Amino acid sequence: MSDHSAERHAIVQPGGATLTYTILVRGFTATVALAGRPGRPAVRIDLTLTVTHPGAGFPDNIAAVMSYEDIVEELRRLCADETIPGPDYLAERAADLCLTHAKVQRVRVDVELPSTAAEGAGAGASITRAQQNGL
C-alpha cells in the first residue's frame, strides 16, 4: 500500500487552444525488485500529468475528469510484477503507462531509489513525455 497525494489545477488556454488541467501525484511509494540488489527496496514516484480539460461547465465527478487512481493501480502492478534494471527504466515504463490514457497529453515522471550501504547514494531519474499529437 502507498501513501500519496494528488491535486488538480485547471489551466485555461487563450485563443481557442486545447484546455488542460494538471494532476499532481506526489509521494507514491512501492517496493520493487531491483536488478543486482537483494530484497525489495522502496521507490518513490512523483507524477505531473497534463490532462485534456473536458470543457466549460463540466461536472466535477469521476465520469467527467481523469481519475489518477487508475494510473496509481497500474504503477502498483508495474512495481510488483517486474524486475527493474534501474530508475531510468522505471521512469520510462511509468511514462508509457500514463500516456496510454487518451486524456493524458503530457507526463513528467520523477523516480527516486533509496541509497544502500554499499553504494552510498541513492539513484533517480526524471523524464517528460508528450502524446504524439499532444502538447
PDB file of C-alpha atoms in Angstrom:
ATOM      1  CA  MET A   1       0.000   0.000   0.000  1.00  0.00           C
ATOM      2  CA  SER A   2       1.176   3.502  -0.739  1.00  0.00           C
ATOM      3  CA  ASP A   3       0.751   6.913   0.777  1.00  0.00           C
ATOM      4  CA  HIS A   4       0.377   9.555  -1.894  1.00  0.00           C
ATOM      5  CA  SER A   5      -1.465  12.752  -2.570  1.00  0.00           C
ATOM      6  CA  ALA A   6      -2.982  14.195  -5.702  1.00  0.00           C
ATOM      7  CA  GLU A   7      -4.073  17.657  -6.730  1.00  0.00           C
ATOM      8  CA  ARG A   8      -5.841  19.093  -9.778  1.00  0.00           C
ATOM      9  CA  HIS A   9      -5.093  22.537 -11.235  1.00  0.00           C
ATOM     10  CA  ALA A  10      -7.083  23.947 -14.178  1.00  0.00           C
ATOM     11  CA  ILE A  11      -5.273  25.871 -16.910  1.00  0.00           C
ATOM     12  CA  VAL A  12      -7.277  27.972 -19.346  1.00  0.00           C
ATOM     13  CA  GLN A  13      -5.627  28.439 -22.723  1.00  0.00           C
ATOM     14  CA  PRO A  14      -6.290  31.706 -24.617  1.00  0.00           C
ATOM     15  CA  GLY A  15      -7.240  31.818 -28.294  1.00  0.00           C
ATOM     16  CA  GLY A  16      -9.174  28.562 -28.506  1.00  0.00           C
ATOM     17  CA  ALA A  17      -6.238  26.302 -27.669  1.00  0.00           C
ATOM     18  CA  THR A  18      -6.942  22.979 -26.008  1.00  0.00           C
ATOM     19  CA  LEU A  19      -7.901  23.395 -22.387  1.00  0.00           C
ATOM     20  CA  THR A  20      -5.891  21.303 -19.961  1.00  0.00           C
ATOM     21  CA  TYR A  21      -5.556  20.772 -16.260  1.00  0.00           C
ATOM     22  CA  THR A  22      -2.758  19.298 -14.197  1.00  0.00           C
ATOM     23  CA  ILE A  23      -2.920  16.331 -11.880  1.00  0.00           C
ATOM     24  CA  LEU A  24      -0.049  16.036  -9.407  1.00  0.00           C
ATOM     25  CA  VAL A  25       0.572  12.673  -7.779  1.00  0.00           C
ATOM     26  CA  ARG A  26       3.181  13.111  -5.063  1.00  0.00           C
ATOM     27  CA  GLY A  27       4.803  10.585  -2.773  1.00  0.00           C
ATOM     28  CA  PHE A  28       3.688   7.335  -4.394  1.00  0.00           C
ATOM     29  CA  THR A  29       5.806   4.588  -2.848  1.00  0.00           C
ATOM     30  CA  ALA A  30       6.073   0.893  -3.567  1.00  0.00           C
ATOM     31  CA  THR A  31       8.669  -1.827  -3.211  1.00  0.00           C
ATOM     32  CA  VAL A  32      10.462  -3.075  -6.330  1.00  0.00           C
ATOM     33  CA  ALA A  33      12.694  -5.969  -7.289  1.00  0.00           C
ATOM     34  CA  LEU A  34      15.801  -4.102  -8.390  1.00  0.00           C
ATOM     35  CA  ALA A  35      18.305  -5.947 -10.574  1.00  0.00           C
ATOM     36  CA  GLY A  36      21.531  -6.555  -8.680  1.00  0.00           C
ATOM     37  CA  ARG A  37      20.102  -5.674  -5.264  1.00  0.00           C
ATOM     38  CA  PRO A  38      18.811  -8.048  -2.639  1.00  0.00           C
ATOM     39  CA  GLY A  39      15.349  -7.618  -1.209  1.00  0.00           C
ATOM     40  CA  ARG A  40      12.724  -5.177  -2.407  1.00  0.00           C
ATOM     41  CA  PRO A  41      13.682  -1.578  -1.661  1.00  0.00           C
ATOM     42  CA  ALA A  42      11.033   1.141  -1.630  1.00  0.00           C
ATOM     43  CA  VAL A  43      10.891   3.507  -4.586  1.00  0.00           C
ATOM     44  CA  ARG A  44       9.243   6.934  -4.663  1.00  0.00           C
ATOM     45  CA  ILE A  45       7.458   8.148  -7.801  1.00  0.00           C
ATOM     46  CA  ASP A  46       6.030  11.620  -8.433  1.00  0.00           C
ATOM     47  CA  LEU A  47       3.863  12.330 -11.489  1.00  0.00           C
ATOM     48  CA  THR A  48       2.789  15.566 -13.147  1.00  0.00           C
ATOM     49  CA  LEU A  49       0.045  14.829 -15.672  1.00  0.00           C
ATOM     50  CA  THR A  50      -1.226  17.429 -18.148  1.00  0.00           C
ATOM     51  CA  VAL A  51      -4.736  16.257 -18.980  1.00  0.00           C
ATOM     52  CA  THR A  52      -7.295  17.348 -21.565  1.00  0.00           C
ATOM     53  CA  HIS A  53      -9.939  19.509 -19.910  1.00  0.00           C
ATOM     54  CA  PRO A  54     -13.498  18.336 -20.692  1.00  0.00           C
ATOM     55  CA  GLY A  55     -14.673  21.927 -21.363  1.00  0.00           C
ATOM     56  CA  ALA A  56     -16.568  24.722 -19.709  1.00  0.00           C
ATOM     57  CA  GLY A  57     -19.295  23.770 -17.277  1.00  0.00           C
ATOM     58  CA  PHE A  58     -18.159  20.184 -16.827  1.00  0.00           C
ATOM     59  CA  PRO A  59     -19.331  18.476 -13.650  1.00  0.00           C
ATOM     60  CA  ASP A  60     -16.563  17.680 -11.189  1.00  0.00           C
ATOM     61  CA  ASN A  61     -17.230  13.968 -11.000  1.00  0.00           C
ATOM     62  CA  ILE A  62     -15.257  10.862 -11.801  1.00  0.00           C
ATOM     63  CA  ALA A  63     -17.014  10.329 -15.146  1.00  0.00           C
ATOM     64  CA  ALA A  64     -16.085  13.778 -16.487  1.00  0.00           C
ATOM     65  CA  VAL A  65     -12.490  14.073 -15.296  1.00  0.00           C
ATOM     66  CA  MET A  66      -9.376  11.927 -15.425  1.00  0.00           C
ATOM     67  CA  SER A  67      -9.074   9.591 -12.457  1.00  0.00           C
ATOM     68  CA  TYR A  68      -5.485   9.310 -11.269  1.00  0.00           C
ATOM     69  CA  GLU A  69      -6.414   6.165  -9.307  1.00  0.00           C
ATOM     70  CA  ASP A  70      -6.268   4.055 -12.494  1.00  0.00           C
ATOM     71  CA  ILE A  71      -2.674   5.175 -13.008  1.00  0.00           C
ATOM     72  CA  VAL A  72      -1.800   4.533  -9.352  1.00  0.00           C
ATOM     73  CA  GLU A  73      -3.122   0.967  -9.679  1.00  0.00           C
ATOM     74  CA  GLU A  74      -1.049   0.474 -12.844  1.00  0.00           C
ATOM     75  CA  LEU A  75       2.053   1.781 -11.040  1.00  0.00           C
ATOM     76  CA  ARG A  76       1.425  -0.716  -8.232  1.00  0.00           C
ATOM     77  CA  ARG A  77       1.277  -3.571 -10.763  1.00  0.00           C
ATOM     78  CA  LEU A  78       4.397  -2.346 -12.556  1.00  0.00           C
ATOM     79  CA  CYS A  79       6.373  -2.217  -9.306  1.00  0.00           C
ATOM     80  CA  ALA A  80       5.071  -5.604  -8.139  1.00  0.00           C
ATOM     81  CA  ASP A  81       5.469  -7.557 -11.376  1.00  0.00           C
ATOM     82  CA  GLU A  82       8.806  -6.665 -12.911  1.00  0.00           C
ATOM     83  CA  THR A  83      12.471  -6.696 -12.012  1.00  0.00           C
ATOM     84  CA  ILE A  84      13.596  -3.118 -12.530  1.00  0.00           C
ATOM     85  CA  PRO A  85      17.069  -2.595 -14.017  1.00  0.00           C
ATOM     86  CA  GLY A  86      17.216   0.984 -12.710  1.00  0.00           C
ATOM     87  CA  PRO A  87      15.415   4.275 -12.214  1.00  0.00           C
ATOM     88  CA  ASP A  88      15.580   5.253 -15.921  1.00  0.00           C
ATOM     89  CA  TYR A  89      13.712   2.107 -16.909  1.00  0.00           C
ATOM     90  CA  LEU A  90      11.074   2.650 -14.237  1.00  0.00           C
ATOM     91  CA  ALA A  91      10.574   6.285 -15.302  1.00  0.00           C
ATOM     92  CA  GLU A  92      10.195   5.223 -18.964  1.00  0.00           C
ATOM     93  CA  ARG A  93       7.687   2.490 -18.140  1.00  0.00           C
ATOM     94  CA  ALA A  94       5.684   4.793 -15.864  1.00  0.00           C
ATOM     95  CA  ALA A  95       5.552   7.460 -18.600  1.00  0.00           C
ATOM     96  CA  ASP A  96       4.431   4.842 -21.132  1.00  0.00           C
ATOM     97  CA  LEU A  97       1.579   3.631 -18.930  1.00  0.00           C
ATOM     98  CA  CYS A  98       0.402   7.196 -18.230  1.00  0.00           C
ATOM     99  CA  LEU A  99       0.302   8.016 -21.942  1.00  0.00           C
ATOM    100  CA  THR A 100      -1.904   5.005 -22.693  1.00  0.00           C
ATOM    101  CA  HIS A 101      -4.729   7.099 -21.199  1.00  0.00           C
ATOM    102  CA  ALA A 102      -6.190   9.203 -24.023  1.00  0.00           C
ATOM    103  CA  LYS A 103      -6.821  12.232 -21.777  1.00  0.00           C
ATOM    104  CA  VAL A 104      -3.165  12.460 -20.700  1.00  0.00           C
ATOM    105  CA  GLN A 105      -1.354  14.845 -23.056  1.00  0.00           C
ATOM    106  CA  ARG A 106       1.960  15.156 -21.205  1.00  0.00           C
ATOM    107  CA  VAL A 107       3.585  13.449 -18.246  1.00  0.00           C
ATOM    108  CA  ARG A 108       6.606  14.154 -16.099  1.00  0.00           C
ATOM    109  CA  VAL A 109       7.848  11.253 -14.001  1.00  0.00           C
ATOM    110  CA  ASP A 110      10.372  11.585 -11.170  1.00  0.00           C
ATOM    111  CA  VAL A 111      11.733   8.355  -9.661  1.00  0.00           C
ATOM    112  CA  GLU A 112      13.876   8.071  -6.525  1.00  0.00           C
ATOM    113  CA  LEU A 113      15.534   4.845  -5.415  1.00  0.00           C
ATOM    114  CA  PRO A 114      16.947   4.668  -1.901  1.00  0.00           C
ATOM    115  CA  SER A 115      20.628   4.598  -1.117  1.00  0.00           C
ATOM    116  CA  THR A 116      22.339   1.426   0.022  1.00  0.00           C
ATOM    117  CA  ALA A 117      25.239   0.987   2.415  1.00  0.00           C
ATOM    118  CA  ALA A 118      27.382  -0.411  -0.424  1.00  0.00           C
ATOM    119  CA  GLU A 119      26.611   2.367  -2.927  1.00  0.00           C
ATOM    120  CA  GLY A 120      26.361   5.282  -0.519  1.00  0.00           C
ATOM    121  CA  ALA A 121      23.988   7.465  -2.559  1.00  0.00           C
ATOM    122  CA  GLY A 122      20.543   6.867  -3.961  1.00  0.00           C
ATOM    123  CA  ALA A 123      19.654   6.993  -7.630  1.00  0.00           C
ATOM    124  CA  GLY A 124      16.973   8.808  -9.532  1.00  0.00           C
ATOM    125  CA  ALA A 125      15.620   9.688 -12.937  1.00  0.00           C
ATOM    126  CA  SER A 126      13.247  12.225 -14.458  1.00  0.00           C
ATOM    127  CA  ILE A 127      11.523  12.068 -17.812  1.00  0.00           C
ATOM    128  CA  THR A 128       8.968  14.219 -19.601  1.00  0.00           C
ATOM    129  CA  ARG A 129       6.963  12.795 -22.481  1.00  0.00           C
ATOM    130  CA  ALA A 130       4.043  14.024 -24.575  1.00  0.00           C
ATOM    131  CA  GLN A 131       1.456  12.359 -26.761  1.00  0.00           C
ATOM    132  CA  GLN A 132       2.471  12.374 -30.432  1.00  0.00           C
ATOM    133  CA  ASN A 133      -0.400  14.722 -31.242  1.00  0.00           C
ATOM    134  CA  GLY A 134      -0.436  16.389 -27.817  1.00  0.00           C
ATOM    135  CA  LEU A 135       1.184  19.379 -26.167  1.00  0.00           C
TER     136      LEU A 135
END
